[in-house]
């Protein structure tokens, strides 16, 4: 059942992929400015601009350019960066691991913060502890990601010097150290979302009949919480976590720019400012595929946690 469902979901990515190609191609060409003028700068003359447009194929009608773009993508070729003169696929493969590392790091931090605090708020519901936890995370949820990033960078990086204000490191331990602040920035936002949902789920499960039956059997509170309460309460949270992974990928655009991290988020910002059409198109398609795969994984995990769920 799962294998046929996975195959069907993977096939559904194809029309989504085609739709994203159309949308991103149109939007990219609506960006004000012209990549050739951005490259040539003060050296731009009508002759040089015309020659560069011919070399890059930008003098062709948009329909022809789109056909060439689709043909390249179907052959596994995302083109060459206009500014960097490097294949787009190579750029993405070089920088994507950095972004994925930050996103996974942020997700782990978010879950580590959210689960114990949500359980504590649920167990102590309607007390000052519950109110404090909800208030703090509500404020955190209302703050923009870039503002949180700048505050963490200024306080923990520049003033206190506890963490570096940029870079990526070379070893795994250095990655954890250098990327803690950007991962914390995204993790705080994610935790604020998860705490509210998980708290409500835990409260709902705590009042269920099977939990009362487990208490009547004399099971210890820790066993009841881990085996019965958390397992069922996490079902909705896992789904919400999967849905917000796309937000982590989008948030990487901001955090990587603030913390000068060499990931695909910063690459996207640089490509937009440089009117680098092939890079923008390649990155957008990559983001679309990644988010689709995350949603698929979320559905499978949800079905694993909840046998009542049907994959259809």
mmCIF file of N, CA, C and O in Angstrom, residues 273-309:
data_model
loop_
_atom_site.group_PDB
_atom_site.id
_atom_site.type_symbol
_atom_site.label_atom_id
_atom_site.label_comp_id
_atom_site.label_asym_id
_atom_site.label_seq_id
_atom_site.Cartn_x
_atom_site.Cartn_y
_atom_site.Cartn_z
ATOM 1 N N UNK A 273 19.441 39.977 -6.878
ATOM 2 C CA UNK A 273 20.042 41.302 -7.059
ATOM 3 C C UNK A 273 20.887 41.376 -8.327
ATOM 4 O O UNK A 273 21.015 42.440 -8.934
ATOM 5 N N UNK A 274 21.465 40.230 -8.721
ATOM 6 C CA UNK A 274 22.286 40.207 -9.927
ATOM 7 C C UNK A 274 21.519 39.848 -11.182
ATOM 8 O O UNK A 274 22.119 39.708 -12.248
ATOM 9 N N UNK A 275 20.172 39.693 -11.067
ATOM 10 C CA UNK A 275 19.316 39.316 -12.208
ATOM 11 C C UNK A 275 19.843 38.052 -12.895
ATOM 12 O O UNK A 275 19.857 37.949 -14.108
ATOM 13 N N UNK A 276 20.291 37.089 -12.070
ATOM 14 C CA UNK A 276 20.847 35.844 -12.609
ATOM 15 C C UNK A 276 19.699 34.860 -12.821
ATOM 16 O O UNK A 276 19.400 34.014 -11.971
ATOM 17 N N UNK A 277 19.034 34.939 -13.974
ATOM 18 C CA UNK A 277 17.836 34.151 -14.248
ATOM 19 C C UNK A 277 18.026 32.651 -14.055
ATOM 20 O O UNK A 277 17.201 31.999 -13.398
ATOM 21 N N UNK A 278 19.063 32.036 -14.620
ATOM 22 C CA UNK A 278 19.191 30.578 -14.484
ATOM 23 C C UNK A 278 19.297 30.128 -13.021
ATOM 24 O O UNK A 278 18.733 29.103 -12.645
ATOM 25 N N UNK A 279 20.017 30.889 -12.201
ATOM 26 C CA UNK A 279 20.176 30.509 -10.795
ATOM 27 C C UNK A 279 18.839 30.630 -10.056
ATOM 28 O O UNK A 279 18.462 29.746 -9.283
ATOM 29 N N UNK A 280 18.117 31.715 -10.300
ATOM 30 C CA UNK A 280 16.811 31.909 -9.651
ATOM 31 C C UNK A 280 15.867 30.778 -10.031
ATOM 32 O O UNK A 280 15.181 30.196 -9.171
ATOM 33 N N UNK A 281 15.819 30.446 -11.305
ATOM 34 C CA UNK A 281 14.928 29.383 -11.777
ATOM 35 C C UNK A 281 15.332 28.034 -11.194
ATOM 36 O O UNK A 281 14.483 27.265 -10.721
ATOM 37 N N UNK A 282 16.623 27.737 -11.193
ATOM 38 C CA UNK A 282 17.092 26.458 -10.670
ATOM 39 C C UNK A 282 16.832 26.299 -9.186
ATOM 40 O O UNK A 282 16.400 25.236 -8.727
ATOM 41 N N UNK A 283 17.053 27.370 -8.424
ATOM 42 C CA UNK A 283 16.821 27.307 -6.984
ATOM 43 C C UNK A 283 15.337 27.163 -6.664
ATOM 44 O O UNK A 283 14.960 26.411 -5.755
ATOM 45 N N UNK A 284 14.490 27.874 -7.389
ATOM 46 C CA UNK A 284 13.053 27.788 -7.130
ATOM 47 C C UNK A 284 12.540 26.373 -7.403
ATOM 48 O O UNK A 284 11.731 25.828 -6.632
ATOM 49 N N UNK A 285 12.993 25.767 -8.479
ATOM 50 C CA UNK A 285 12.605 24.388 -8.773
ATOM 51 C C UNK A 285 13.110 23.440 -7.695
ATOM 52 O O UNK A 285 12.402 22.506 -7.284
ATOM 53 N N UNK A 286 14.322 23.680 -7.215
ATOM 54 C CA UNK A 286 14.877 22.839 -6.149
ATOM 55 C C UNK A 286 14.056 22.955 -4.875
ATOM 56 O O UNK A 286 13.743 21.950 -4.224
ATOM 57 N N UNK A 287 13.679 24.183 -4.510
ATOM 58 C CA UNK A 287 12.851 24.389 -3.320
ATOM 59 C C UNK A 287 11.516 23.662 -3.460
ATOM 60 O O UNK A 287 11.027 23.048 -2.506
ATOM 61 N N UNK A 288 10.911 23.730 -4.646
ATOM 62 C CA UNK A 288 9.610 23.094 -4.862
ATOM 63 C C UNK A 288 9.706 21.577 -4.679
ATOM 64 O O UNK A 288 8.836 20.958 -4.044
ATOM 65 N N UNK A 289 10.752 20.972 -5.211
ATOM 66 C CA UNK A 289 10.927 19.526 -5.081
ATOM 67 C C UNK A 289 11.185 19.146 -3.625
ATOM 68 O O UNK A 289 10.615 18.171 -3.107
ATOM 69 N N UNK A 290 12.025 19.920 -2.934
ATOM 70 C CA UNK A 290 12.336 19.619 -1.538
ATOM 71 C C UNK A 290 11.089 19.679 -0.669
ATOM 72 O O UNK A 290 10.847 18.791 0.158
ATOM 73 N N UNK A 291 10.285 20.719 -0.836
ATOM 74 C CA UNK A 291 9.074 20.865 -0.033
ATOM 75 C C UNK A 291 8.100 19.724 -0.325
ATOM 76 O O UNK A 291 7.477 19.168 0.590
ATOM 77 N N UNK A 292 7.985 19.325 -1.590
ATOM 78 C CA UNK A 292 7.099 18.217 -1.947
ATOM 79 C C UNK A 292 7.548 16.915 -1.286
ATOM 80 O O UNK A 292 6.727 16.138 -0.781
ATOM 81 N N UNK A 293 8.851 16.664 -1.268
ATOM 82 C CA UNK A 293 9.379 15.453 -0.645
ATOM 83 C C UNK A 293 9.173 15.479 0.868
ATOM 84 O O UNK A 293 8.894 14.440 1.486
ATOM 85 N N UNK A 294 9.306 16.666 1.472
ATOM 86 C CA UNK A 294 9.071 16.787 2.914
ATOM 87 C C UNK A 294 7.609 16.489 3.246
ATOM 88 O O UNK A 294 7.307 15.786 4.219
ATOM 89 N N UNK A 295 6.693 16.998 2.436
ATOM 90 C CA UNK A 295 5.272 16.717 2.659
ATOM 91 C C UNK A 295 4.985 15.222 2.531
ATOM 92 O O UNK A 295 4.187 14.666 3.294
ATOM 93 N N UNK A 296 5.621 14.562 1.577
ATOM 94 C CA UNK A 296 5.448 13.121 1.412
ATOM 95 C C UNK A 296 5.957 12.382 2.645
ATOM 96 O O UNK A 296 5.279 11.483 3.177
ATOM 97 N N UNK A 297 7.152 12.761 3.124
ATOM 98 C CA UNK A 297 7.705 12.125 4.319
ATOM 99 C C UNK A 297 6.810 12.357 5.533
ATOM 100 O O UNK A 297 6.630 11.467 6.369
ATOM 101 N N UNK A 298 6.209 13.548 5.619
ATOM 102 C CA UNK A 298 5.309 13.862 6.729
ATOM 103 C C UNK A 298 4.093 12.943 6.724
ATOM 104 O O UNK A 298 3.667 12.438 7.773
ATOM 105 N N UNK A 299 3.510 12.723 5.545
ATOM 106 C CA UNK A 299 2.356 11.827 5.440
ATOM 107 C C UNK A 299 2.711 10.412 5.870
ATOM 108 O O UNK A 299 1.918 9.737 6.558
ATOM 109 N N UNK A 300 3.892 9.938 5.485
ATOM 110 C CA UNK A 300 4.308 8.578 5.840
ATOM 111 C C UNK A 300 4.544 8.443 7.344
ATOM 112 O O UNK A 300 4.164 7.440 7.957
ATOM 113 N N UNK A 301 5.171 9.456 7.939
ATOM 114 C CA UNK A 301 5.413 9.424 9.385
ATOM 115 C C UNK A 301 4.089 9.492 10.149
ATOM 116 O O UNK A 301 3.888 8.811 11.159
ATOM 117 N N UNK A 302 3.171 10.327 9.648
ATOM 118 C CA UNK A 302 1.849 10.438 10.278
ATOM 119 C C UNK A 302 1.131 9.092 10.254
ATOM 120 O O UNK A 302 0.515 8.673 11.247
ATOM 121 N N UNK A 303 1.207 8.399 9.123
ATOM 122 C CA UNK A 303 0.567 7.081 9.019
ATOM 123 C C UNK A 303 1.235 6.066 9.941
ATOM 124 O O UNK A 303 0.581 5.173 10.480
ATOM 125 N N UNK A 304 2.546 6.227 10.140
ATOM 126 C CA UNK A 304 3.260 5.316 11.033
ATOM 127 C C UNK A 304 2.850 5.526 12.482
ATOM 128 O O UNK A 304 2.677 4.568 13.255
ATOM 129 N N UNK A 305 2.687 6.799 12.878
ATOM 130 C CA UNK A 305 2.309 7.108 14.252
ATOM 131 C C UNK A 305 0.843 6.792 14.527
ATOM 132 O O UNK A 305 0.479 6.420 15.648
ATOM 133 N N UNK A 306 0.017 6.972 13.502
ATOM 134 C CA UNK A 306 -1.435 6.777 13.670
ATOM 135 C C UNK A 306 -1.927 5.700 12.699
ATOM 136 O O UNK A 306 -2.199 5.989 11.544
ATOM 137 N N UNK A 307 -2.023 4.447 13.138
ATOM 138 C CA UNK A 307 -2.471 3.366 12.238
ATOM 139 C C UNK A 307 -3.876 3.595 11.664
ATOM 140 O O UNK A 307 -4.230 3.000 10.665
ATOM 141 N N UNK A 308 -4.640 4.471 12.305
ATOM 142 C CA UNK A 308 -6.002 4.747 11.801
ATOM 143 C C UNK A 308 -5.969 5.584 10.536
ATOM 144 O O UNK A 308 -6.944 5.621 9.778
ATOM 145 N N UNK A 309 -4.866 6.287 10.304
ATOM 146 C CA UNK A 309 -4.772 7.157 9.128
ATOM 147 C C UNK A 309 -4.620 6.312 7.876
ATOM 148 O O UNK A 309 -3.844 5.346 7.847
#
